[in-house]
PDB file of C-alpha atoms in Angstrom:
ATOM      1  CA  MET W 384       1.267  -6.764  -2.180  1.00 60.00           C
ATOM      2  CA  ASN W 385      -0.303  -3.299  -2.148  1.00 64.00           C
ATOM      3  CA  THR W 386      -2.402  -1.761   0.537  1.00 73.00           C
ATOM      4  CA  ARG W 387      -5.724  -2.021  -1.319  1.00 72.00           C
ATOM      5  CA  ILE W 388      -5.365  -5.751  -1.626  1.00 71.00           C
ATOM      6  CA  GLY W 389      -4.310  -6.055   1.984  1.00 70.00           C
ATOM      7  CA  LYS W 390      -7.432  -4.132   3.091  1.00 74.00           C
ATOM      8  CA  LEU W 391      -9.651  -6.354   0.703  1.00 66.00           C
ATOM      9  CA  ILE W 392      -8.088  -9.589   2.369  1.00 74.00           C
ATOM     10  CA  LEU W 393      -8.772  -8.287   5.962  1.00 69.00           C
ATOM     11  CA  HIS W 394     -12.320  -7.228   4.793  1.00 64.00           C
ATOM     12  CA  ARG W 395     -13.204 -10.521   3.351  1.00 68.00           C
ATOM     13  CA  ALA W 396     -11.699 -12.393   6.238  1.00 68.00           C
ATOM     14  CA  TYR W 397     -13.952 -10.235   8.693  1.00 64.00           C
ATOM     15  CA  LEU W 398     -17.174 -10.831   6.438  1.00 66.00           C
ATOM     16  CA  ASP W 399     -16.333 -14.568   6.454  1.00 65.00           C
ATOM     17  CA  LEU W 400     -15.853 -14.636  10.243  1.00 59.00           C
ATOM     18  CA  LYS W 401     -18.969 -12.719  10.629  1.00 64.00           C
ATOM     19  CA  ALA W 402     -21.135 -14.978   8.555  1.00 63.00           C
ATOM     20  CA  GLU W 403     -19.666 -18.116  10.020  1.00 62.00           C
ATOM     21  CA  ALA W 404     -20.511 -16.713  13.594  1.00 54.00           C
ATOM     22  CA  SER W 405     -24.116 -15.917  12.533  1.00 61.00           C
ATOM     23  CA  GLN W 406     -24.729 -19.388  11.388  1.00 63.00           C
ATOM     24  CA  ASN W 407     -24.199 -20.872  14.883  1.00 60.00           C
ATOM     25  CA  TYR W 408     -26.369 -20.065  17.877  1.00 56.00           C
ATOM     26  CA  MET W 409     -23.284 -19.945  19.932  1.00 57.00           C
ATOM     27  CA  GLY W 410     -21.416 -17.503  17.479  1.00 55.00           C
ATOM     28  CA  ILE W 411     -17.949 -16.609  18.438  1.00 59.00           C
ATOM     29  CA  ALA W 412     -17.896 -18.803  21.508  1.00 63.00           C
ATOM     30  CA  TRP W 413     -17.892 -21.890  19.172  1.00 59.00           C
ATOM     31  CA  TRP W 414     -14.341 -20.743  18.026  1.00 56.00           C
ATOM     32  CA  VAL W 415     -13.172 -21.390  21.549  1.00 64.00           C
ATOM     33  CA  LEU W 416     -15.299 -24.372  22.401  1.00 67.00           C
ATOM     34  CA  GLU W 417     -14.320 -26.317  19.162  1.00 67.00           C
ATOM     35  CA  PRO W 418     -10.616 -26.404  19.900  1.00 64.00           C
ATOM     36  CA  LEU W 419     -11.403 -26.882  23.667  1.00 68.00           C
ATOM     37  CA  MET W 420     -13.339 -30.150  22.753  1.00 71.00           C
ATOM     38  CA  TYR W 421     -10.622 -31.235  20.535  1.00 62.00           C
ATOM     39  CA  MET W 422      -7.951 -30.932  23.227  1.00 65.00           C
ATOM     40  CA  VAL W 423     -10.205 -32.464  25.801  1.00 68.00           C
ATOM     41  CA  ALA W 424     -10.597 -35.521  23.607  1.00 68.00           C
ATOM     42  CA  PHE W 425      -6.869 -36.014  23.170  1.00 62.00           C
ATOM     43  CA  TYR W 426      -6.234 -35.491  26.792  1.00 64.00           C
ATOM     44  CA  ALA W 427      -8.781 -38.014  27.818  1.00 69.00           C
ATOM     45  CA  ILE W 428      -7.336 -40.552  25.361  1.00 64.00           C
ATOM     46  CA  PHE W 429      -3.643 -40.259  26.569  1.00 61.00           C
ATOM     47  CA  GLU W 430      -4.032 -39.210  30.164  1.00 61.00           C
ATOM     48  CA  ILE W 431      -7.131 -40.988  31.357  1.00 62.00           C
ATOM     49  CA  PHE W 432      -7.370 -44.093  29.150  1.00 60.00           C
ATOM     50  CA  LEU W 433      -3.941 -44.947  27.996  1.00 57.00           C
ATOM     51  CA  GLN W 434      -2.359 -43.330  31.190  1.00 57.00           C
ATOM     52  CA  ARG W 435       0.602 -41.997  29.138  1.00 60.00           C
ATOM     53  CA  GLY W 436       0.687 -38.655  30.772  1.00 59.00           C
ATOM     54  CA  GLY W 437       2.388 -37.648  34.044  1.00 60.00           C
ATOM     55  CA  PRO W 438       3.277 -34.436  35.880  1.00 62.00           C
ATOM     56  CA  GLY W 439       2.942 -31.498  33.645  1.00 71.00           C
ATOM     57  CA  PHE W 440       1.337 -33.397  30.854  1.00 77.00           C
ATOM     58  CA  VAL W 441      -1.813 -31.183  30.699  1.00 78.00           C
ATOM     59  CA  GLY W 442       0.215 -27.961  29.827  1.00 83.00           C
ATOM     60  CA  PHE W 443       2.525 -29.902  27.562  1.00 87.00           C
ATOM     61  CA  LEU W 444      -0.229 -31.521  25.487  1.00 84.00           C
ATOM     62  CA  LEU W 445      -2.370 -28.232  25.380  1.00 86.00           C
ATOM     63  CA  CYS W 446       0.699 -26.178  24.226  1.00 89.00           C
ATOM     64  CA  GLY W 447       1.320 -28.641  21.434  1.00 90.00           C
ATOM     65  CA  LEU W 448      -2.381 -28.753  20.245  1.00 88.00           C
ATOM     66  CA  VAL W 449      -3.045 -25.135  20.536  1.00 89.00           C
ATOM     67  CA  PHE W 450      -0.325 -24.066  17.929  1.00 95.00           C
ATOM     68  CA  TRP W 451      -0.741 -27.145  15.779  1.00 94.00           C
ATOM     69  CA  ARG W 452      -4.367 -26.156  15.276  1.00 90.00           C
ATOM     70  CA  TRP W 453      -3.271 -22.725  14.162  1.00 93.00           C
ATOM     71  CA  PHE W 454      -1.000 -24.474  11.380  1.00 96.00           C
ATOM     72  CA  ASP W 455      -3.345 -27.229  10.404  1.00 93.00           C
ATOM     73  CA  ALA W 456      -6.695 -25.517   9.771  1.00 91.00           C
ATOM     74  CA  PRO W 457      -5.429 -22.353   7.908  1.00 93.00           C
ATOM     75  CA  VAL W 458      -3.174 -24.473   5.705  1.00 96.00           C
ATOM     76  CA  LYS W 459      -5.925 -26.850   4.724  1.00 94.00           C
ATOM     77  CA  ARG W 460      -8.459 -24.034   3.970  1.00 92.00           C
ATOM     78  CA  ALA W 461      -5.836 -22.041   2.156  1.00 94.00           C
ATOM     79  CA  GLY W 462      -4.857 -25.007  -0.037  1.00 93.00           C
ATOM     80  CA  ASN W 463      -8.472 -25.480  -1.056  1.00 92.00           C
ATOM     81  CA  SER W 464      -9.485 -21.831  -1.227  1.00 90.00           C
ATOM     82  CA  ILE W 465      -9.197 -21.300  -5.053  1.00 90.00           C
ATOM     83  CA  LEU W 466     -10.989 -24.491  -6.112  1.00 88.00           C
ATOM     84  CA  GLY W 467     -13.534 -23.661  -3.293  1.00 84.00           C
ATOM     85  CA  ASN W 468     -14.266 -20.163  -4.832  1.00 81.00           C
ATOM     86  CA  GLY W 469     -14.629 -21.327  -8.397  1.00 80.00           C
ATOM     87  CA  THR W 470     -18.113 -19.799  -8.757  1.00 79.00           C
ATOM     88  CA  LEU W 471     -16.934 -16.279  -7.610  1.00 81.00           C
ATOM     89  CA  ILE W 472     -13.670 -16.534  -9.714  1.00 81.00           C
ATOM     90  CA  ASN W 473     -15.868 -17.032 -12.774  1.00 80.00           C
ATOM     91  CA  GLN W 474     -18.007 -14.231 -11.992  1.00 82.00           C
ATOM     92  CA  ILE W 475     -15.564 -11.328 -11.146  1.00 82.00           C
ATOM     93  CA  TYR W 476     -11.767 -10.994 -11.291  1.00 82.00           C
ATOM     94  CA  LEU W 477      -9.852 -11.004  -8.060  1.00 82.00           C
ATOM     95  CA  PRO W 478      -6.142 -11.548  -7.693  1.00 87.00           C
ATOM     96  CA  LYS W 479      -5.877 -15.206  -6.836  1.00 89.00           C
ATOM     97  CA  LEU W 480      -3.635 -14.514  -3.909  1.00 90.00           C
ATOM     98  CA  VAL W 481      -6.640 -13.025  -2.008  1.00 89.00           C
ATOM     99  CA  PHE W 482      -8.296 -16.395  -1.540  1.00 92.00           C
ATOM    100  CA  PRO W 483      -5.589 -18.338   0.443  1.00 94.00           C
ATOM    101  CA  LEU W 484      -4.563 -15.086   2.389  1.00 92.00           C
ATOM    102  CA  THR W 485      -8.193 -14.514   3.444  1.00 91.00           C
ATOM    103  CA  GLU W 486      -8.408 -18.066   4.721  1.00 92.00           C
ATOM    104  CA  ILE W 487      -5.003 -17.563   6.574  1.00 94.00           C
ATOM    105  CA  ALA W 488      -6.044 -14.157   7.889  1.00 90.00           C
ATOM    106  CA  GLY W 489      -9.383 -15.607   9.125  1.00 87.00           C
ATOM    107  CA  GLY W 490      -7.764 -18.644  10.783  1.00 88.00           C
ATOM    108  CA  SER W 491      -5.196 -16.410  12.521  1.00 89.00           C
ATOM    109  CA  LEU W 492      -7.972 -14.165  13.912  1.00 85.00           C
ATOM    110  CA  ARG W 493      -9.811 -17.271  15.361  1.00 84.00           C
ATOM    111  CA  PHE W 494      -6.450 -18.509  16.830  1.00 87.00           C
ATOM    112  CA  GLY W 495      -5.966 -15.053  18.503  1.00 87.00           C
ATOM    113  CA  ILE W 496      -8.902 -15.689  20.830  1.00 82.00           C
ATOM    114  CA  VAL W 497      -7.581 -19.142  21.723  1.00 84.00           C
ATOM    115  CA  LEU W 498      -4.094 -17.774  22.153  1.00 89.00           C
ATOM    116  CA  VAL W 499      -5.141 -15.185  24.761  1.00 85.00           C
ATOM    117  CA  LEU W 500      -6.899 -17.838  26.724  1.00 83.00           C
ATOM    118  CA  PHE W 501      -3.907 -20.178  26.607  1.00 86.00           C
ATOM    119  CA  LEU W 502      -1.528 -17.374  27.694  1.00 89.00           C
ATOM    120  CA  VAL W 503      -3.752 -16.999  30.778  1.00 84.00           C
ATOM    121  CA  PHE W 504      -3.729 -20.664  31.354  1.00 83.00           C
ATOM    122  CA  ALA W 505       0.173 -20.700  30.916  1.00 86.00           C
ATOM    123  CA  ALA W 506       0.541 -17.888  33.220  1.00 86.00           C
ATOM    124  CA  PHE W 507      -1.188 -19.742  36.005  1.00 81.00           C
ATOM    125  CA  TYR W 508       0.190 -23.173  35.070  1.00 77.00           C
ATOM    126  CA  SER W 509       3.886 -22.177  35.031  1.00 77.00           C
ATOM    127  CA  ASP W 510       5.579 -19.562  37.114  1.00 73.00           C
ATOM    128  CA  GLY W 511       3.863 -16.798  35.424  1.00 76.00           C
ATOM    129  CA  PRO W 512       5.078 -14.645  32.524  1.00 87.00           C
ATOM    130  CA  THR W 513       8.792 -14.404  32.415  1.00 90.00           C
ATOM    131  CA  LEU W 514      11.285 -12.416  30.416  1.00 92.00           C
ATOM    132  CA  ALA W 515      11.406 -15.355  27.846  1.00 93.00           C
ATOM    133  CA  TRP W 516       7.866 -14.474  26.820  1.00 94.00           C
ATOM    134  CA  LEU W 517       9.339 -11.591  25.112  1.00 95.00           C
ATOM    135  CA  ALA W 518      10.440 -13.991  22.333  1.00 96.00           C
ATOM    136  CA  LEU W 519       6.879 -15.101  21.686  1.00 96.00           C
ATOM    137  CA  PRO W 520       6.255 -12.514  18.832  1.00 96.00           C
ATOM    138  CA  ALA W 521       9.313 -13.996  16.994  1.00 97.00           C
ATOM    139  CA  LEU W 522       7.854 -17.475  17.198  1.00 97.00           C
ATOM    140  CA  LEU W 523       4.386 -16.421  15.933  1.00 97.00           C
ATOM    141  CA  LEU W 524       5.829 -14.458  13.005  1.00 97.00           C
ATOM    142  CA  THR W 525       7.935 -17.499  12.205  1.00 97.00           C
ATOM    143  CA  GLN W 526       4.791 -19.910  12.215  1.00 97.00           C
ATOM    144  CA  LEU W 527       2.937 -17.305  10.229  1.00 97.00           C
ATOM    145  CA  LEU W 528       5.463 -17.359   7.510  1.00 97.00           C
ATOM    146  CA  VAL W 529       5.283 -21.177   7.480  1.00 97.00           C
ATOM    147  CA  ILE W 530       1.617 -21.010   7.215  1.00 97.00           C
ATOM    148  CA  VAL W 531       1.630 -18.517   4.428  1.00 96.00           C
ATOM    149  CA  GLY W 532       4.281 -20.408   2.475  1.00 96.00           C
ATOM    150  CA  ILE W 533       2.800 -23.906   2.625  1.00 97.00           C
ATOM    151  CA  GLY W 534      -0.765 -22.481   2.288  1.00 96.00           C
ATOM    152  CA  CYS W 535       0.011 -20.418  -0.822  1.00 95.00           C
ATOM    153  CA  LEU W 536       1.945 -23.213  -2.533  1.00 96.00           C
ATOM    154  CA  LEU W 537      -0.877 -25.630  -2.009  1.00 96.00           C
ATOM    155  CA  SER W 538      -3.384 -23.175  -3.309  1.00 94.00           C
ATOM    156  CA  VAL W 539      -1.319 -23.058  -6.524  1.00 94.00           C
ATOM    157  CA  LEU W 540      -0.918 -26.851  -6.796  1.00 94.00           C
ATOM    158  CA  ILE W 541      -4.313 -28.242  -5.821  1.00 93.00           C
ATOM    159  CA  PRO W 542      -6.395 -26.577  -8.596  1.00 91.00           C
ATOM    160  CA  GLN W 543      -3.864 -27.886 -11.140  1.00 89.00           C
ATOM    161  CA  TYR W 544      -3.509 -31.416  -9.615  1.00 91.00           C
ATOM    162  CA  PRO W 545      -6.634 -32.058  -7.413  1.00 88.00           C
ATOM    163  CA  ASP W 546      -5.539 -35.661  -6.692  1.00 88.00           C
ATOM    164  CA  ILE W 547      -2.769 -34.399  -4.425  1.00 92.00           C
ATOM    165  CA  ARG W 548      -5.287 -33.422  -1.783  1.00 90.00           C
ATOM    166  CA  LYS W 549      -5.219 -36.975  -0.419  1.00 90.00           C
ATOM    167  CA  PHE W 550      -1.497 -36.885  -0.412  1.00 92.00           C
ATOM    168  CA  VAL W 551      -1.658 -33.473   1.600  1.00 93.00           C
ATOM    169  CA  GLU W 552      -4.028 -34.884   4.111  1.00 92.00           C
ATOM    170  CA  ASN W 553      -1.728 -37.826   4.871  1.00 94.00           C
ATOM    171  CA  ALA W 554       1.346 -35.497   4.847  1.00 94.00           C
ATOM    172  CA  LEU W 555      -0.234 -33.272   7.552  1.00 94.00           C
ATOM    173  CA  LEU W 556      -1.415 -36.188   9.429  1.00 93.00           C
ATOM    174  CA  LEU W 557       2.246 -37.472   9.590  1.00 93.00           C
ATOM    175  CA  MET W 558       3.559 -34.115  10.455  1.00 93.00           C
ATOM    176  CA  PHE W 559       1.031 -34.021  13.290  1.00 91.00           C
ATOM    177  CA  TYR W 560       2.307 -37.183  14.893  1.00 90.00           C
ATOM    178  CA  MET W 561       5.979 -36.121  14.224  1.00 91.00           C
ATOM    179  CA  SER W 562       5.568 -32.673  15.809  1.00 91.00           C
ATOM    180  CA  GLY W 563       6.227 -33.785  19.340  1.00 88.00           C
ATOM    181  CA  ILE W 564       2.724 -32.985  20.474  1.00 86.00           C
ATOM    182  CA  PHE W 565       2.483 -36.140  22.550  1.00 82.00           C
ATOM    183  CA  PHE W 566       6.227 -36.637  23.258  1.00 84.00           C
ATOM    184  CA  ASP W 567       9.340 -34.618  24.148  1.00 83.00           C
ATOM    185  CA  THR W 568      11.569 -34.547  21.109  1.00 82.00           C
ATOM    186  CA  SER W 569      14.529 -33.334  23.156  1.00 79.00           C
ATOM    187  CA  ARG W 570      14.589 -36.715  24.914  1.00 80.00           C
ATOM    188  CA  LEU W 571      15.351 -38.730  21.695  1.00 82.00           C
ATOM    189  CA  GLY W 572      18.612 -39.375  20.017  1.00 83.00           C
ATOM    190  CA  GLU W 573      20.439 -36.673  18.173  1.00 84.00           C
ATOM    191  CA  GLU W 574      19.986 -38.558  14.783  1.00 86.00           C
ATOM    192  CA  ILE W 575      16.176 -38.869  15.374  1.00 87.00           C
ATOM    193  CA  GLN W 576      16.072 -35.312  16.378  1.00 86.00           C
ATOM    194  CA  ARG W 577      17.623 -34.128  13.127  1.00 87.00           C
ATOM    195  CA  TRP W 578      15.022 -35.963  11.179  1.00 89.00           C
ATOM    196  CA  LEU W 579      12.180 -34.628  13.233  1.00 89.00           C
ATOM    197  CA  ASN W 580      13.504 -31.093  12.929  1.00 88.00           C
ATOM    198  CA  LEU W 581      12.844 -31.158   9.170  1.00 91.00           C
ATOM    199  CA  ASN W 582       9.316 -30.622  10.329  1.00 94.00           C
ATOM    200  CA  PRO W 583       9.031 -26.955  11.098  1.00 95.00           C
ATOM    201  CA  MET W 584       6.233 -27.511  13.653  1.00 96.00           C
ATOM    202  CA  ALA W 585       8.366 -29.901  15.730  1.00 94.00           C
ATOM    203  CA  VAL W 586      10.918 -27.152  16.181  1.00 95.00           C
ATOM    204  CA  LEU W 587       8.170 -24.504  16.967  1.00 96.00           C
ATOM    205  CA  ILE W 588       6.198 -26.491  19.324  1.00 95.00           C
ATOM    206  CA  ARG W 589       9.414 -27.261  21.239  1.00 94.00           C
ATOM    207  CA  GLU W 590      10.296 -23.581  21.387  1.00 95.00           C
ATOM    208  CA  TYR W 591       6.752 -22.627  22.460  1.00 96.00           C
ATOM    209  CA  ARG W 592       6.978 -24.952  25.434  1.00 94.00           C
ATOM    210  CA  ASN W 593      10.388 -23.696  26.444  1.00 93.00           C
ATOM    211  CA  ILE W 594       9.111 -20.136  26.423  1.00 94.00           C
ATOM    212  CA  LEU W 595       5.616 -20.555  27.906  1.00 93.00           C
ATOM    213  CA  LEU W 596       5.872 -23.519  30.170  1.00 91.00           C
ATOM    214  CA  TYR W 597       9.531 -23.503  31.318  1.00 91.00           C
ATOM    215  CA  GLY W 598      10.461 -19.941  31.098  1.00 90.00           C
ATOM    216  CA  GLU W 599      13.473 -20.505  28.876  1.00 92.00           C
ATOM    217  CA  TRP W 600      14.678 -18.635  25.825  1.00 94.00           C
ATOM    218  CA  PRO W 601      14.224 -20.333  22.466  1.00 93.00           C
ATOM    219  CA  ASN W 602      17.115 -21.821  20.622  1.00 93.00           C
ATOM    220  CA  TRP W 603      17.639 -19.000  18.265  1.00 94.00           C
ATOM    221  CA  GLU W 604      19.562 -20.872  15.847  1.00 93.00           C
ATOM    222  CA  SER W 605      16.805 -23.601  15.341  1.00 92.00           C
ATOM    223  CA  LEU W 606      14.307 -20.719  15.125  1.00 95.00           C
ATOM    224  CA  ALA W 607      16.153 -18.905  12.545  1.00 96.00           C
ATOM    225  CA  GLY W 608      16.435 -21.953  10.216  1.00 95.00           C
ATOM    226  CA  VAL W 609      12.611 -22.333  10.388  1.00 96.00           C
ATOM    227  CA  PHE W 610      12.192 -18.495   9.796  1.00 97.00           C
ATOM    228  CA  VAL W 611      14.266 -18.478   6.727  1.00 97.00           C
ATOM    229  CA  SER W 612      12.626 -21.743   5.357  1.00 96.00           C
ATOM    230  CA  GLY W 613       9.172 -20.014   5.992  1.00 96.00           C
ATOM    231  CA  LEU W 614      10.255 -16.670   4.285  1.00 97.00           C
ATOM    232  CA  ILE W 615      11.484 -18.624   1.311  1.00 97.00           C
ATOM    233  CA  LEU W 616       8.193 -20.590   1.006  1.00 96.00           C
ATOM    234  CA  SER W 617       6.216 -17.338   1.476  1.00 96.00           C
ATOM    235  CA  LEU W 618       7.909 -15.475  -1.219  1.00 96.00           C
ATOM    236  CA  LEU W 619       7.786 -18.497  -3.675  1.00 96.00           C
ATOM    237  CA  GLY W 620       4.048 -19.220  -3.063  1.00 95.00           C
ATOM    238  CA  LEU W 621       3.183 -15.432  -3.477  1.00 93.00           C
ATOM    239  CA  TYR W 622       5.310 -15.356  -6.576  1.00 94.00           C
ATOM    240  CA  LEU W 623       3.601 -18.231  -8.183  1.00 94.00           C
ATOM    241  CA  LEU W 624       0.240 -16.892  -7.376  1.00 93.00           C
ATOM    242  CA  ARG W 625       1.001 -13.697  -9.096  1.00 91.00           C
ATOM    243  CA  ARG W 626       2.751 -15.423 -12.071  1.00 92.00           C
ATOM    244  CA  LEU W 627      -0.155 -17.958 -12.505  1.00 91.00           C
ATOM    245  CA  ASP W 628      -2.922 -15.605 -11.619  1.00 87.00           C
ATOM    246  CA  LYS W 629      -4.737 -15.841 -14.993  1.00 85.00           C
ATOM    247  CA  LYS W 630      -3.932 -19.561 -15.640  1.00 88.00           C
ATOM    248  CA  LEU W 631      -5.283 -20.705 -12.290  1.00 86.00           C
ATOM    249  CA  ALA W 632      -8.737 -19.286 -13.251  1.00 82.00           C
ATOM    250  CA  HIS W 633      -9.035 -22.008 -16.174  1.00 83.00           C
ATOM    251  CA  TYR W 634      -8.694 -24.768 -13.743  1.00 80.00           C
ATOM    252  CA  VAL W 635     -11.859 -23.842 -11.750  1.00 77.00           C
ATOM    253  CA  ASN W 636     -14.111 -23.569 -14.842  1.00 67.00           C
TER     254      ASN W 636
END
């Protein structure tokens, strides 16, 4: 991907975010309030009504939800980005990879604001920033690769097979409940853990908690496996977007 396309993606992401903010009275503040309301709802369900929490449950839950939201929203929007921009695609030529990457860039910029607030919370909630926090960029890069890989692959598949959107929605829902957001995967049996670790978000959320809440270094071996998987998916997704660039335009006519 050359510099010109990279600048185009960032510019489109900026314009989309600017337009989105101008449509709401609360503007950018809504990007914080929306995930906050989402997290409060789950906290109320599990801690207050079901009473399934316990000491440290607030930080445990919020850490899972914050990083899941960064995965879930951009992947869905990237997957539907080419179909959703059919009118523009029929009017002017743009490389098709621009559309999913714009959605991922926009979602990541929104997440950046939430991440800063969560890091402040984590610093007060735990013993403050520790040396283990230096591993955070490695986790963020790994998750970004996973998002780009899955988002780009879905953006190729959905225009050709629109019916798979229902499958994707249910698959993401299954991943959500199997990510360990509401439970500690490390307390389960080894066999169950091996199955859960097939879900990259289960590994990432566990390592985010180790770093930010418990001040522990991540399991580099597990993280490396997710990193390599994300890199392969990203390269495959970008390759297919380039290879099928002209063909994908026919599916949105």
